[in-house]
mmCIF file of C-alpha atoms in Angstrom:
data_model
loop_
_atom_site.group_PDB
_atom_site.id
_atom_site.type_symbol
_atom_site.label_atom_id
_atom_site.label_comp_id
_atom_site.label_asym_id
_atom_site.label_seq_id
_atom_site.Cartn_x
_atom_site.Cartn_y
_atom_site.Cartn_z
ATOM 1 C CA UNK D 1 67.995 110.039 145.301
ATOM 2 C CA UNK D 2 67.675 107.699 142.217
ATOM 3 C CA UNK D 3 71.020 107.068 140.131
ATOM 4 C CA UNK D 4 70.116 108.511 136.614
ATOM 5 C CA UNK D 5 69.771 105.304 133.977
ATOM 6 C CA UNK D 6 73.073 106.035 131.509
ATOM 7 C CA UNK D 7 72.151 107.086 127.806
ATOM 8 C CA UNK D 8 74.157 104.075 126.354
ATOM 9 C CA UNK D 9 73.888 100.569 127.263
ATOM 10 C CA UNK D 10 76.679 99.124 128.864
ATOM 11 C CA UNK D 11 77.769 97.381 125.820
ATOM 12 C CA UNK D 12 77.799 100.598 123.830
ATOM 13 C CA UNK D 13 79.700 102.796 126.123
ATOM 14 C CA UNK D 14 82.515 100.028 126.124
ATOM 15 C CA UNK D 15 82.643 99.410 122.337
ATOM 16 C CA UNK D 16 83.106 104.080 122.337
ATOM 17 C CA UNK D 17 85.789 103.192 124.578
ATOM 18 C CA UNK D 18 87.636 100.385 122.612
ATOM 19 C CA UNK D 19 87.112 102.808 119.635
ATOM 20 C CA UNK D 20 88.633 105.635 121.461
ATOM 21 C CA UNK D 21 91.668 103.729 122.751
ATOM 22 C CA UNK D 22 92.006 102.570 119.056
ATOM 23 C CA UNK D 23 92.299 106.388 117.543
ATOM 24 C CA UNK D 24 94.571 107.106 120.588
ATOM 25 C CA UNK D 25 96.611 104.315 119.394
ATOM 26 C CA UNK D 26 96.543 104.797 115.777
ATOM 27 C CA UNK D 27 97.554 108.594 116.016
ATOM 28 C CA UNK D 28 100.259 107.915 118.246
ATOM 29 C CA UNK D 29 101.241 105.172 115.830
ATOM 30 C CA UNK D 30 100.784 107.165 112.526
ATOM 31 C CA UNK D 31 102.782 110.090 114.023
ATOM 32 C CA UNK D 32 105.761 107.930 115.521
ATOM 33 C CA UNK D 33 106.021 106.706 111.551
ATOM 34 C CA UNK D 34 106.076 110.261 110.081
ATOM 35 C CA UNK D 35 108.625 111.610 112.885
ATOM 36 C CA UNK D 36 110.591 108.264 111.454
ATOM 37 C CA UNK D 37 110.404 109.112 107.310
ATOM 38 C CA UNK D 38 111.348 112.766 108.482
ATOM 39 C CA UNK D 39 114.237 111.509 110.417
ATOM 40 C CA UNK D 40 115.398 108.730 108.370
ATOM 41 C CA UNK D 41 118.688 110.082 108.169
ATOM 42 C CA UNK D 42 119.263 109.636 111.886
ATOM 43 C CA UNK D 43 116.442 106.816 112.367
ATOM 44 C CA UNK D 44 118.002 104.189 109.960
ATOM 45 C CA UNK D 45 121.418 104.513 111.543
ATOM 46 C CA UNK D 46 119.508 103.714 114.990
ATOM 47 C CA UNK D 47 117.569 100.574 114.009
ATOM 48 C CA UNK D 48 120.624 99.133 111.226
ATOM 49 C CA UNK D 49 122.865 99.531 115.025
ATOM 50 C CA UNK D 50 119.989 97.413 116.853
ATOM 51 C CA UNK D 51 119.965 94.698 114.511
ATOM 52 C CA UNK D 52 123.627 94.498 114.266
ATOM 53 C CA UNK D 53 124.101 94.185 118.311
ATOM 54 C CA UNK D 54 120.939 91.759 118.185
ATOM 55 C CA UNK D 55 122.359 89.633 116.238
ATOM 56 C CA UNK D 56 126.224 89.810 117.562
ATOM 57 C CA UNK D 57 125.589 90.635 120.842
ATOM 58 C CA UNK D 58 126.324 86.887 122.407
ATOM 59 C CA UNK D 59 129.566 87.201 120.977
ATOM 60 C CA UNK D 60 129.878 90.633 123.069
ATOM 61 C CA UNK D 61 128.765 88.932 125.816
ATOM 62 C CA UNK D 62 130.942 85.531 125.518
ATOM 63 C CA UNK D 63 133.839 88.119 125.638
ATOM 64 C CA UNK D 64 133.054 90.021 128.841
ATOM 65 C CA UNK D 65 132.384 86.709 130.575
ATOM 66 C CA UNK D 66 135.919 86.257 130.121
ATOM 67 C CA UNK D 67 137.463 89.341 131.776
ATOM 68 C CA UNK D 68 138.002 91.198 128.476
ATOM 69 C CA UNK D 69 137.487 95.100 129.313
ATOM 70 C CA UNK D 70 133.772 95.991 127.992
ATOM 71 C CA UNK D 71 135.163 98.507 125.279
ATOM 72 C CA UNK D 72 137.618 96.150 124.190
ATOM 73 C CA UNK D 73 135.047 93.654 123.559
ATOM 74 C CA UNK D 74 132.816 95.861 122.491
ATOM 75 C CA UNK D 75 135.447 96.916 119.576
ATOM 76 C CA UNK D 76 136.213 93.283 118.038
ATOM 77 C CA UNK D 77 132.740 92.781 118.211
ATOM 78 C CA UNK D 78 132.076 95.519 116.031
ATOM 79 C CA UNK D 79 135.240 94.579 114.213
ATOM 80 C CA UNK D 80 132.973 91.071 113.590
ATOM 81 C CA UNK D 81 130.227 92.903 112.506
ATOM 82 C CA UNK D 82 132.229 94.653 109.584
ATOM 83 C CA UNK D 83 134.091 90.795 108.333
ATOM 84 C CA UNK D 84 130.688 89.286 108.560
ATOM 85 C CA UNK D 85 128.721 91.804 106.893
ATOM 86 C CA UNK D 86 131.436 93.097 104.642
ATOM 87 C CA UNK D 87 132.400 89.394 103.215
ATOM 88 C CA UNK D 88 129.092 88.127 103.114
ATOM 89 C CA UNK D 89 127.912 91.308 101.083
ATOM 90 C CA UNK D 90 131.216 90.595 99.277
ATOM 91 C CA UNK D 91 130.629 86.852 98.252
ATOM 92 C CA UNK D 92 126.562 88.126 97.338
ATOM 93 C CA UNK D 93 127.759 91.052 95.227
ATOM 94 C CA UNK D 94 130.682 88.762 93.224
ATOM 95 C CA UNK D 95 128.289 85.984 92.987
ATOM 96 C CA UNK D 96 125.233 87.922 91.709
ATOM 97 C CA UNK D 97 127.928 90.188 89.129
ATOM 98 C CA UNK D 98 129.638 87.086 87.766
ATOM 99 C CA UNK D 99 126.130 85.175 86.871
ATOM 100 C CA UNK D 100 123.877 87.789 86.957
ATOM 101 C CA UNK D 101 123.432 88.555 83.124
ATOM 102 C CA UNK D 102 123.081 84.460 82.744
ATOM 103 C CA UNK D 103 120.199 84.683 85.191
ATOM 104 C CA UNK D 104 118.810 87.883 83.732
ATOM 105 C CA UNK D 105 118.871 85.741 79.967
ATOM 106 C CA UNK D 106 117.393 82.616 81.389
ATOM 107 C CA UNK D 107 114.729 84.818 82.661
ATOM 108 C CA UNK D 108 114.052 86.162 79.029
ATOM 109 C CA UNK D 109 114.078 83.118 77.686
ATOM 110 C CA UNK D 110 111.600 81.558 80.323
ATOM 111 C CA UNK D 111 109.238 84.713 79.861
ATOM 112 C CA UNK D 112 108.952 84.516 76.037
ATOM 113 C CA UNK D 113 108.420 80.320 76.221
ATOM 114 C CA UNK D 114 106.167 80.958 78.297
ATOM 115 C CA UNK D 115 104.074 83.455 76.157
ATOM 116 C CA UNK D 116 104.970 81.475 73.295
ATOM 117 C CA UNK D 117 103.316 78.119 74.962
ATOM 118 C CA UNK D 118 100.324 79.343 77.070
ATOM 119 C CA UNK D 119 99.806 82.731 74.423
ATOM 120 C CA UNK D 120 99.758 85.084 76.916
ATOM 121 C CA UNK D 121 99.328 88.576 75.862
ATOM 122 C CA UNK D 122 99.277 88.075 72.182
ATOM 123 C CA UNK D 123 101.936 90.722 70.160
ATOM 124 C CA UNK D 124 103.888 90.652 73.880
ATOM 125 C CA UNK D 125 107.632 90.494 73.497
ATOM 126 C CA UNK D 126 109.989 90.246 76.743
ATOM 127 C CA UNK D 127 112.444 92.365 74.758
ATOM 128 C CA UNK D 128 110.619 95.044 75.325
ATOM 129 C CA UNK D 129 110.848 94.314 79.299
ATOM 130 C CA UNK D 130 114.411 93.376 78.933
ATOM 131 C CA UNK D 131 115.066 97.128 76.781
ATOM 132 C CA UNK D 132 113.259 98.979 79.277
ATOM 133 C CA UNK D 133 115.392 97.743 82.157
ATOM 134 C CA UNK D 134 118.608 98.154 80.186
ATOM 135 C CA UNK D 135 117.406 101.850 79.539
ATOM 136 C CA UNK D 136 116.735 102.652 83.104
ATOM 137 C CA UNK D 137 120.007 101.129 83.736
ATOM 138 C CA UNK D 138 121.833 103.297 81.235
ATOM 139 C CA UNK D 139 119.657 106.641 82.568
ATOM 140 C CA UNK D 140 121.182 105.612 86.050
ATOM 141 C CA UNK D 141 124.692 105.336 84.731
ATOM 142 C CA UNK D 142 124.744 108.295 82.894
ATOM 143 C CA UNK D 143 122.922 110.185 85.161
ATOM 144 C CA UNK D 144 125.710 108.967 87.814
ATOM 145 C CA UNK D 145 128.948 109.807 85.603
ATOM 146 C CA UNK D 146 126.836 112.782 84.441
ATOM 147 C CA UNK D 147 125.972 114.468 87.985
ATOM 148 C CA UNK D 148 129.543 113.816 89.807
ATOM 149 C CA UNK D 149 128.465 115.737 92.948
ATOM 150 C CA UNK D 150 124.873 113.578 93.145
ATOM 151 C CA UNK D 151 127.278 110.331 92.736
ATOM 152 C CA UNK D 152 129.513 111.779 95.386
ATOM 153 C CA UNK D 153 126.861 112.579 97.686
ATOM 154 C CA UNK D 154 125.226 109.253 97.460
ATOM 155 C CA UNK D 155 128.401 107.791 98.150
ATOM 156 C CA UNK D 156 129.203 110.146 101.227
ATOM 157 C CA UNK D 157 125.409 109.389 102.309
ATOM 158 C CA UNK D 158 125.814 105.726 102.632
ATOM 159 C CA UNK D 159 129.685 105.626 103.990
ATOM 160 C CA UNK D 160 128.029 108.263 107.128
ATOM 161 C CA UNK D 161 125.645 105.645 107.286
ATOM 162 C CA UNK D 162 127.481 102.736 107.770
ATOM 163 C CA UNK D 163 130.097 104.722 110.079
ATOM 164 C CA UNK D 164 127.117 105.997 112.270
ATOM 165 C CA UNK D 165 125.810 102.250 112.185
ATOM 166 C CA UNK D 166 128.985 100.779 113.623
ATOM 167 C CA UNK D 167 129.597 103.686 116.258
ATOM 168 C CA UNK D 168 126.031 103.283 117.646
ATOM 169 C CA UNK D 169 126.472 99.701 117.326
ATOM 170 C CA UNK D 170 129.942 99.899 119.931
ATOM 171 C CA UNK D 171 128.168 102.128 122.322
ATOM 172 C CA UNK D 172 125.190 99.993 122.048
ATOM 173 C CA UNK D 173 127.625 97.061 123.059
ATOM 174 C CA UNK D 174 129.208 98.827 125.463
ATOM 175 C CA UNK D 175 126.487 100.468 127.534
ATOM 176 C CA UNK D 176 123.975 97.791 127.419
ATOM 177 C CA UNK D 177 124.786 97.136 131.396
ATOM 178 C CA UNK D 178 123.137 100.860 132.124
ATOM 179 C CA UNK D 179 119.963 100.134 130.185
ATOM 180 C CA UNK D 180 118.484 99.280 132.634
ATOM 181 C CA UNK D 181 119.293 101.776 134.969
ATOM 182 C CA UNK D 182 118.183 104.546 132.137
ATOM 183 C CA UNK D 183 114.734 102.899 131.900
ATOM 184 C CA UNK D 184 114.364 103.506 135.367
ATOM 185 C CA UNK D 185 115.489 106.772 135.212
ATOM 186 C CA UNK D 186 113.093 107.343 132.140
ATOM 187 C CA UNK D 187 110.058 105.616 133.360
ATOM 188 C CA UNK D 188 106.952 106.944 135.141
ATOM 189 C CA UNK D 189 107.208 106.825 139.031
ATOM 190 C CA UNK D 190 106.342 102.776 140.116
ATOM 191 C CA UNK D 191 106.534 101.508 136.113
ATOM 192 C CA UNK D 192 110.330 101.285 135.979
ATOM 193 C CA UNK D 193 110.339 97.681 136.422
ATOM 194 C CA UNK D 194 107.797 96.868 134.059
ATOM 195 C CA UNK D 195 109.151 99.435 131.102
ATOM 196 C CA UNK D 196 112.680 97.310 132.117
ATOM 197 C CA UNK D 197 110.704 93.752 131.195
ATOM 198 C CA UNK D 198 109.429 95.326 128.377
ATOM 199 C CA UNK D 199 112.593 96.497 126.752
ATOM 200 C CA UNK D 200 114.189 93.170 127.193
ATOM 201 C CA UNK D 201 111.353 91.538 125.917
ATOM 202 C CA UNK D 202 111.646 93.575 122.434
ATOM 203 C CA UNK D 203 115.655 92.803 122.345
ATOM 204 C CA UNK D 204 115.060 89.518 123.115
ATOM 205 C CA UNK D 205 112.553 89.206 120.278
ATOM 206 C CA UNK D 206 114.257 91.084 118.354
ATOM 207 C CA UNK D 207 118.041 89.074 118.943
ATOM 208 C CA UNK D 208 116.309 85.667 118.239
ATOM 209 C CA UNK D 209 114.500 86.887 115.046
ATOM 210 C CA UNK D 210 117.919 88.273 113.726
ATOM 211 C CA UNK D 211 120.215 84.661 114.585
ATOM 212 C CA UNK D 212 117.468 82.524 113.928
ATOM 213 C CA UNK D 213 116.921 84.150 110.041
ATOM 214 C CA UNK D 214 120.787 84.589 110.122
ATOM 215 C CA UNK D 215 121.584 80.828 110.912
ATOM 216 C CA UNK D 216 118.026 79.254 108.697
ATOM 217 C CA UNK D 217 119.445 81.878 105.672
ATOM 218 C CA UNK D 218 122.586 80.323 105.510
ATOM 219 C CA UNK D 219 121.581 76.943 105.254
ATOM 220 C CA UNK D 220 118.843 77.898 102.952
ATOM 221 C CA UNK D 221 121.028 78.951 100.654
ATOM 222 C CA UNK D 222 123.493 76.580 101.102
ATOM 223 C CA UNK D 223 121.173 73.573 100.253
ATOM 224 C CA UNK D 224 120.074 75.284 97.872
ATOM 225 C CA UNK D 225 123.103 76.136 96.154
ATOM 226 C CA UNK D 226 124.213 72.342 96.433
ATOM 227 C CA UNK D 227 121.358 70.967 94.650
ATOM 228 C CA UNK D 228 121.213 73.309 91.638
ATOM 229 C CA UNK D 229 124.967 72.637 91.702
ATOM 230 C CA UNK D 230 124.297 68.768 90.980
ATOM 231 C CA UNK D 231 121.629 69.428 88.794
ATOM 232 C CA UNK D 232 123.821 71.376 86.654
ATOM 233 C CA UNK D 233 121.525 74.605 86.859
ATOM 234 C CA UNK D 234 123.370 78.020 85.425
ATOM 235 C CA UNK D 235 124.519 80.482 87.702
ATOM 236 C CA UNK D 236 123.884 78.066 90.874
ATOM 237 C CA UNK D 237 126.551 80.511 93.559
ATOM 238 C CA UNK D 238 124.342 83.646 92.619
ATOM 239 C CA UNK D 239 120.889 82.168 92.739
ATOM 240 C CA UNK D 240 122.450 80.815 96.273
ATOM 241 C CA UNK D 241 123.357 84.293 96.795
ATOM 242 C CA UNK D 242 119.877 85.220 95.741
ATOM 243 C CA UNK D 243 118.014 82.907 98.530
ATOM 244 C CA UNK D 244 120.445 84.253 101.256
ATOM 245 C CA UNK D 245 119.359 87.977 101.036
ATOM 246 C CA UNK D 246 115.664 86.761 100.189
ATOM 247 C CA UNK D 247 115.301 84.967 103.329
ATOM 248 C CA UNK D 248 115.199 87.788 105.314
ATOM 249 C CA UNK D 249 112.101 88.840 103.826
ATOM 250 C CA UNK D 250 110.184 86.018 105.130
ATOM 251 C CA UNK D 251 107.611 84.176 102.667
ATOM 252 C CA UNK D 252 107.627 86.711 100.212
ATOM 253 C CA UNK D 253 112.199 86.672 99.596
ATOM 254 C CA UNK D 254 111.439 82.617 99.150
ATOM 255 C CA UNK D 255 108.931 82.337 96.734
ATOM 256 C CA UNK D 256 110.918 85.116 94.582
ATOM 257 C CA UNK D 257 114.490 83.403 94.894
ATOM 258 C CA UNK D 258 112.952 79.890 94.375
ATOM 259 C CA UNK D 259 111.038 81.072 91.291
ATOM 260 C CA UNK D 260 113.821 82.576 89.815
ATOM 261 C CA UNK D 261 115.700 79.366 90.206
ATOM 262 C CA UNK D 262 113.031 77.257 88.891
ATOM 263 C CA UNK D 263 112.838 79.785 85.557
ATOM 264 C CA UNK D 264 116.568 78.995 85.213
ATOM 265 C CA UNK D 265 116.590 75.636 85.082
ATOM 266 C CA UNK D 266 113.306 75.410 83.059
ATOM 267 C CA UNK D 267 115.303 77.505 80.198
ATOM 268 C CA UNK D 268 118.664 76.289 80.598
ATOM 269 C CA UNK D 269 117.803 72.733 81.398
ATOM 270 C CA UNK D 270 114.146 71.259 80.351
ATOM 271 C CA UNK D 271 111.082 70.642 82.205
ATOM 272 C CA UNK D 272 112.367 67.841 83.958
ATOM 273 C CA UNK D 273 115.498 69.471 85.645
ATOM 274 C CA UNK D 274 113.135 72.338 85.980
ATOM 275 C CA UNK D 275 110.762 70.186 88.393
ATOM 276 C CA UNK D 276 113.846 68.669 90.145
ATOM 277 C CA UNK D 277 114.996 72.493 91.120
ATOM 278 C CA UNK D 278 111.395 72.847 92.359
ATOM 279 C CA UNK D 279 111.608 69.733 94.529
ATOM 280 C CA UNK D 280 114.858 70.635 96.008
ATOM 281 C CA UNK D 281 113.253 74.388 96.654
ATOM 282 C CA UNK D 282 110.118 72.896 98.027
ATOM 283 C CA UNK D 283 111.756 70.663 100.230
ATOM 284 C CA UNK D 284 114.309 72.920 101.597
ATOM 285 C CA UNK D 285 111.033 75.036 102.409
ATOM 286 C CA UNK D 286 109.539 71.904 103.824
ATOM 287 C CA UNK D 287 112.722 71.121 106.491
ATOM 288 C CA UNK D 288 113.139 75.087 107.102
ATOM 289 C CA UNK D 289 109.035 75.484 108.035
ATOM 290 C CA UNK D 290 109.201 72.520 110.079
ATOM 291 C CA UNK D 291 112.460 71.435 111.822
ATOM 292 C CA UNK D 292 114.609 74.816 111.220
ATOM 293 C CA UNK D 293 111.859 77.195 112.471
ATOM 294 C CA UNK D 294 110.682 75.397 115.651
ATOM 295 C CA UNK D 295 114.058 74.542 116.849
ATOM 296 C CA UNK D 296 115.755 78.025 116.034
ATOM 297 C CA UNK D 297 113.528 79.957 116.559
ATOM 298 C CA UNK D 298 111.152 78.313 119.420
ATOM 299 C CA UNK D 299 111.708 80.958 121.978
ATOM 300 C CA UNK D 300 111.149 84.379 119.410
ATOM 301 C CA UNK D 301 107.719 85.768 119.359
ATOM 302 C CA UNK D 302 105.826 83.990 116.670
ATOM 303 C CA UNK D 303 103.517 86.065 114.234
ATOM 304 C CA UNK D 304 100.187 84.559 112.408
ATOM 305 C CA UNK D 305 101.740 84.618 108.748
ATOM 306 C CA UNK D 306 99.310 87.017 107.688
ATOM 307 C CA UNK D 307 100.278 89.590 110.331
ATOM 308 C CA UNK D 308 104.098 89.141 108.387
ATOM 309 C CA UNK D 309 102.489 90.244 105.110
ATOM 310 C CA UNK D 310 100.671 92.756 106.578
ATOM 311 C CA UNK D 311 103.928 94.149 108.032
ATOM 312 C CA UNK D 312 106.156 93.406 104.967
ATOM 313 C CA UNK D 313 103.550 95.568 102.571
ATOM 314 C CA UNK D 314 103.477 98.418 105.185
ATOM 315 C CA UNK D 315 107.079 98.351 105.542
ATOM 316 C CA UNK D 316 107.642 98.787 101.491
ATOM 317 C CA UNK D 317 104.780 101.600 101.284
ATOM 318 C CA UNK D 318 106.907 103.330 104.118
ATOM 319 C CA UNK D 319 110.797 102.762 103.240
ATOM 320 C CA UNK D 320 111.259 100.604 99.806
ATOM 321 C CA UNK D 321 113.256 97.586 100.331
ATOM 322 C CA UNK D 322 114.568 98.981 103.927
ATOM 323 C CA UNK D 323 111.423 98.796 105.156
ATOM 324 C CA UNK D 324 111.089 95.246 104.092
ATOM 325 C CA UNK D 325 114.057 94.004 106.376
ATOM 326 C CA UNK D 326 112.949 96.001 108.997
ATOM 327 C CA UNK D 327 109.661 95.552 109.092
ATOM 328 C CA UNK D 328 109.272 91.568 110.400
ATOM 329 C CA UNK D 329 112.032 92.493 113.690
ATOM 330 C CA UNK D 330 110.453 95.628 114.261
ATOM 331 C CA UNK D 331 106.889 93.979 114.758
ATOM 332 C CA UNK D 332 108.706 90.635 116.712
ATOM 333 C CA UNK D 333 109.513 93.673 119.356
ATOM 334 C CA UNK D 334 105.678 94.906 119.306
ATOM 335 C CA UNK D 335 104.388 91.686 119.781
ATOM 336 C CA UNK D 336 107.264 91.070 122.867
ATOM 337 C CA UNK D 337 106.190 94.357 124.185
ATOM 338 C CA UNK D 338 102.353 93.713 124.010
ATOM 339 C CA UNK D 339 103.064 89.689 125.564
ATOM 340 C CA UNK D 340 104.668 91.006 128.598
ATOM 341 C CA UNK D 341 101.909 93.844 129.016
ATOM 342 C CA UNK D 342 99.579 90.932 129.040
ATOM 343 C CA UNK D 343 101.686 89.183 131.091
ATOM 344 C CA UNK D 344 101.772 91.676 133.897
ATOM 345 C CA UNK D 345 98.087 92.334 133.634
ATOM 346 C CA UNK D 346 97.102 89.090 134.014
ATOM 347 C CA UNK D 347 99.743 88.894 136.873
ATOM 348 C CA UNK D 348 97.884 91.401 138.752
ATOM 349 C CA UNK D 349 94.262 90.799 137.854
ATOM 350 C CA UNK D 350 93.543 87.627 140.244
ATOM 351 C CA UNK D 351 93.729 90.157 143.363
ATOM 352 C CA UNK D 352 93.037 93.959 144.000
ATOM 353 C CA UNK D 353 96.459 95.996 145.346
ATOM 354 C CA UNK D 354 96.637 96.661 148.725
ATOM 355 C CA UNK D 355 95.175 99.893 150.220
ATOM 356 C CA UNK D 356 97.295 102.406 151.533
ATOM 357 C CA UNK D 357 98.589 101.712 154.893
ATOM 358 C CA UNK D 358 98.266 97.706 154.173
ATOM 359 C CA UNK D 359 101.661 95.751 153.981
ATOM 360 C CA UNK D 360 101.857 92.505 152.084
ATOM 361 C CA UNK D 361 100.467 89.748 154.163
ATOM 362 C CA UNK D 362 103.172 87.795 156.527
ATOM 363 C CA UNK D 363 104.934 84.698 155.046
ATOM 364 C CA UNK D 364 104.604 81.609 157.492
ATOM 365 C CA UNK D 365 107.497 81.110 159.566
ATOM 366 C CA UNK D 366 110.661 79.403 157.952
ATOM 367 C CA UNK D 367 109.695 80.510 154.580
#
């Protein structure tokens, strides 16, 4: 009997099924992210917890290898966690108080010159920019002292938050040895091994993102802070502090912070000091895209800039400035995932499994 000849070429029926694995994908996707904005309250605990064990889990490590009980380590680790993050957000938030009406002046200033020079927006005043922000900061204060139980329950919203974060950060610590046992338990019959690779793939992606941008944010902002420092810039520590917490933003946290410094200087100090800032800005950029980057971070996945943007707008559409931070790790475990699913296709593709009943072939003698 003659085979029927198929209604679509072969090319079409393949390109329907691309297309169908796409919408598959993208509503699995689409509904992962609203389960996440409905869930936030539990969700952002989750993935603040992750990043904190990513990024201090050698030292939980370091400690076991020693003999130190797991729970034990697991608590000064977390104990870590709270002096790094508390004294760095400490030194930011002092720095950024103590010069941040100098920077927010310089800024003024460096607006109007500039539409008094280049006659931008003719009858355009950056007082009006500068009253409008000092309104919605008086509407916030008031409506703070004003609404005592909406200040409380902000406040008792982000202490949960943080106490949530650093429990599920010790059990994190502590359990990590049984992950691997739960995502065999988990896992489809046959795929445990596979969902196993994948899951240490993410972390692993996910651990080098977070020490890399940890250890290339501090010495960002450290040169940084140096050179506006000899330069004589205004308000040097807090535009330092200002490139720390941009740099985990990638691209998008440097060109703010290093525009903002530039602005400064070109206010406070003249065109000439204002070219030196960018210089010292540029080349810092120049020795962190080059040298810092490839050594640091030479075993993370790396992402095609434009796949970061991509990710960083998404991110903001989705959760504000949260969404920001999270978004670059968060798509450094996709990309793991989706390498070692490659990975173990192409491991597998050269030759066909064996059929049932058929062993592996014997290995010579002695091997």
């Amino acid at each position: 009997m003659q085979t029927p000849k198929p209604l679509l070429p072969d090319a079409a029926r393949r390109t329907a099924a691309w297309c169908g694995v796409l919408l598959l994908v993208t509503g699995v996707v689409a509904v992962a992210v609203w389960l996440c904005i409905v869930l936030k309250t539990a969700v952002t605990p989750v993935l603040l917890a992750l990043l904190g064990t990513a990024l201090l889990g050698p030292v939980h490590r370091w400690l076991t290898a020693r003999k130190v009980n797991r729970s034990v380590a697991a608590g000064l680790t977390c104990c870590v966690l709270v002096a790094v993050v508390g004294g760095a957000g400490y030194i930011v938030v002092t720095a950024l108080i103590d010069t941040g009406g100098q920077i927010v002046d310089s800024l003024k200033d460096a607006g109007q010159w500039i539409i008094d020079h280049f006659g931008i927006a003719d009858g355009a005043n950056v007082n009006d920019l500068t009253d409008n922000a000092k309104n919605l900061f008086e509407k916030f204060g008031a409506s703070a002292a004003g609404g005592l139980l909406s200040g409380i329950s902000l406040l008792g919203s982000l202490a949960a938050t943080g106490i949530l974060t650093l429990l599920l950060t010790f059990f994190f610590l502590r359990d990590s040895d049984r992950a691997a046992n739960l995502a065999h338990t988990l896992a489809p019959r046959g795929t445990g091994d596979l969902v196993e690779a994948m899951g240490r793939r993410a972390f692993e992606a996910v651990e080098g993102f977070m020490r890399g941008t940890t250890f290339i944010a501090l010495i960002d902002a450290v040169c940084i802070t140096v050179g506006l420092l000899i330069l004589g810039v205004p308000g040097a520590v807090g535009l330092g502090a200002l490139v720390l917490v941009g740099a985990y933003i990638p691209y998008l946290g440097a060109v703010i912070s290093g525009a903002v410094a530039v602005l400064v200087a070109l206010v406070d100090r003249g065109f000439v000091i204002a070219l030196w800032v960018l210089g010292v800005v540029l080349a810092v950029q120049v020795l962190e895209g080059h040298v810092l980057q490839p050594m640091i971070q030479s075993r993370t996945v790396q992402m095609h800039p434009a796949m970061i943007m991509i990710a960083l707008t998404a991110g903001a559409s989705v959760a504000g400035v949260l969404g920001m931070l999270l978004a670059v790790p968060l798509c450094a475990a996709v990309f793991g995932v989706i390498g070692e699913l490659r990975k173990d296709y192409e491991a597998s593709e050269p030759g066909d499994p064996p059929h049932p009943g058929e062993g592996p072939p014997a290995s010579p003698a002695g091997a």
